[in-house]
mmCIF file of C-alpha atoms in Angstrom:
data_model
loop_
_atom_site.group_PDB
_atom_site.id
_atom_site.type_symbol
_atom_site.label_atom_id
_atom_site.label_comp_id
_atom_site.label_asym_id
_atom_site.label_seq_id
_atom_site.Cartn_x
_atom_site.Cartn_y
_atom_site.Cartn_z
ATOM 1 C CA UNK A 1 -70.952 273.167 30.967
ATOM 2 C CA UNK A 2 -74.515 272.370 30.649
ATOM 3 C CA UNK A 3 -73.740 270.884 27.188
ATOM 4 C CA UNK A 4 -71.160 268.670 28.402
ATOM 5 C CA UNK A 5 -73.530 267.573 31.210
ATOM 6 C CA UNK A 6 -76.267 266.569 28.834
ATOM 7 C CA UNK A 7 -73.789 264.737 26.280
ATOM 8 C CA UNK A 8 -72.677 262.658 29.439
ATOM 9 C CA UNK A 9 -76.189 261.903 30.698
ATOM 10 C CA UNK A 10 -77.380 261.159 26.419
ATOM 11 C CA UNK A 11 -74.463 258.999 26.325
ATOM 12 C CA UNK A 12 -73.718 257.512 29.629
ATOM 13 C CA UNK A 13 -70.297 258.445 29.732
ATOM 14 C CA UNK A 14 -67.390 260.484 31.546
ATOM 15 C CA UNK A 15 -66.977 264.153 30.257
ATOM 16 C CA UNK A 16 -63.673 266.117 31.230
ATOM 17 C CA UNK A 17 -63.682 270.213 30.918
ATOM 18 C CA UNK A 18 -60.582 271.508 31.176
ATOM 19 C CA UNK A 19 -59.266 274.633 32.296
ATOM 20 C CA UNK A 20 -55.912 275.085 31.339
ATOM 21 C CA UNK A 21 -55.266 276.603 27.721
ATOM 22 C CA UNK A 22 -55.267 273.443 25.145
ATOM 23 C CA UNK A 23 -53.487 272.105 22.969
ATOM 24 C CA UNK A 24 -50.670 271.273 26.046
ATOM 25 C CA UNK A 25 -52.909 270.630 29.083
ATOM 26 C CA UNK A 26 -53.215 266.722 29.133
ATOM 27 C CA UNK A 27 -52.831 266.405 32.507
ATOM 28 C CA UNK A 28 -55.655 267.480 33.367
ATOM 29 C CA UNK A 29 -57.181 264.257 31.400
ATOM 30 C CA UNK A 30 -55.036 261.834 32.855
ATOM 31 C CA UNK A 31 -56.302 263.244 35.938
ATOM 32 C CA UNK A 32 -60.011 262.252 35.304
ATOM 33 C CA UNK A 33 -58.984 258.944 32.799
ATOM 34 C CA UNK A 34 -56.285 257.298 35.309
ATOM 35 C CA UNK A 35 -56.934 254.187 34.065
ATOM 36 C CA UNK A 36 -56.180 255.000 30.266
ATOM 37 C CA UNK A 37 -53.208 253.917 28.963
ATOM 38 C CA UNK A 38 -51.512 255.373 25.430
ATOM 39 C CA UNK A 39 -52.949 255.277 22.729
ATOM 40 C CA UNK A 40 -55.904 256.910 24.192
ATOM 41 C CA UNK A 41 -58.306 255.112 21.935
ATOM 42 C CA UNK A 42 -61.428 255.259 24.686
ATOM 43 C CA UNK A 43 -60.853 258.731 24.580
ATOM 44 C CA UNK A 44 -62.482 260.992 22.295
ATOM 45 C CA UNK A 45 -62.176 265.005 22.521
ATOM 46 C CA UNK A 46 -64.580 267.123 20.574
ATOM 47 C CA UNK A 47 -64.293 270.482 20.060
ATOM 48 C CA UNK A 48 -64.291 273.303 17.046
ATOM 49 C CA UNK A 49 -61.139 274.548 17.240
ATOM 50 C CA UNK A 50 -57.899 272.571 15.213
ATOM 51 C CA UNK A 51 -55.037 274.281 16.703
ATOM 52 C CA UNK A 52 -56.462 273.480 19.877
ATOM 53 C CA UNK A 53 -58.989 270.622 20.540
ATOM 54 C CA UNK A 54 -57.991 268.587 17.489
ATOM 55 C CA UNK A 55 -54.404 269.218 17.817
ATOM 56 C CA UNK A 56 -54.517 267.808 21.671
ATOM 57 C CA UNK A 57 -56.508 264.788 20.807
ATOM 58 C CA UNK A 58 -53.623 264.249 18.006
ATOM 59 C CA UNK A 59 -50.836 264.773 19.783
ATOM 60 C CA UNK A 60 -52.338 262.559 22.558
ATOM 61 C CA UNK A 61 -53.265 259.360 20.496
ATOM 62 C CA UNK A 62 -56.733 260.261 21.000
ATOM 63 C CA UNK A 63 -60.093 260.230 18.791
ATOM 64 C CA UNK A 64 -60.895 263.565 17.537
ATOM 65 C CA UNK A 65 -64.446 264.918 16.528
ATOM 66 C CA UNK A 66 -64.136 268.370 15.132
ATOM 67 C CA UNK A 67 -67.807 270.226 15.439
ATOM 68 C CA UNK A 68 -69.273 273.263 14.446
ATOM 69 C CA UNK A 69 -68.748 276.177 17.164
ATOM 70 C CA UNK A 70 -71.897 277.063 19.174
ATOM 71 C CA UNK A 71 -72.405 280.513 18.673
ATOM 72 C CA UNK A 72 -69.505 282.059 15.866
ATOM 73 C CA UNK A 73 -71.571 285.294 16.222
ATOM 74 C CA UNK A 74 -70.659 285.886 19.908
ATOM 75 C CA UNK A 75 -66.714 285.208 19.473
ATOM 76 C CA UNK A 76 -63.985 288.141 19.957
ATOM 77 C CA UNK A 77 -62.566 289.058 16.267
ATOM 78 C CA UNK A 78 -59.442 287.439 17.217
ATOM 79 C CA UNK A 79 -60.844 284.232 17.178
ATOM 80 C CA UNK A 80 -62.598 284.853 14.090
ATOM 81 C CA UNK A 81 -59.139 285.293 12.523
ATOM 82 C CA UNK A 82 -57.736 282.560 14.036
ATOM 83 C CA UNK A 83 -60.708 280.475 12.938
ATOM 84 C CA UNK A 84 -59.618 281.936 9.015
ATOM 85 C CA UNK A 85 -56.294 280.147 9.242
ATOM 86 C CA UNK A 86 -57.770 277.110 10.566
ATOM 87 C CA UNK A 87 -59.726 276.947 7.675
ATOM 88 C CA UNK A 88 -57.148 277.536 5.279
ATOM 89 C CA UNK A 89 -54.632 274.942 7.021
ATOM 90 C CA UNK A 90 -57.488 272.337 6.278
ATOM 91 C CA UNK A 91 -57.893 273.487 2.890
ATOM 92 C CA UNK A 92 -54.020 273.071 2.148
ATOM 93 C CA UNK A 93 -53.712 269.504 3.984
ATOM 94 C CA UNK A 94 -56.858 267.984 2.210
ATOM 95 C CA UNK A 95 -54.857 268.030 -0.767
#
């Protein structure tokens, strides 16, 4: 949260946290962008995780900005191995 909070005060702009499980909680979006309209192009979701923040800014028309996670070393091992198959689904699409 406090990340999000500084982004929006470095950047004068709106920041949405969700809290239902992404990739299929856009709702919640539309909720806090009413005025939007599709394609989502003044929307831009950023996050470090492709089957989930990436995919819902795709499959929303929105502007995706895929970052680095925070703190990999802190993660449960699940999402280590999910974060293995991410990479390797980006390794087979780049070509």
């Amino acid at each position: 949260m406090i990340q999000a909070l500084e982004f929006s005060a470095k950047f004068n702009c709106k920041v949405a946290q969700v809290t239902k499980s992404k990739p299929f909680n856009f709702e919640e979006v539309n909720k806090i962008f009413p005025d939007e309209i599709t394609p989502h192009k003044n929307i831009v979701i950023i996050g470090d995780r492709l089957l989930t923040d990436i995919l819902l800014a795709n499959l929303n028309y929105c502007v995706s900005i895929k970052v680095d996670p925070c703190s990999p070393e802190s993660e449960p091992n699940i999402i280590w191995l999910v974060r293995l198959m991410e990479d390797y689904i980006q390794l087979i699409t780049k070509r």
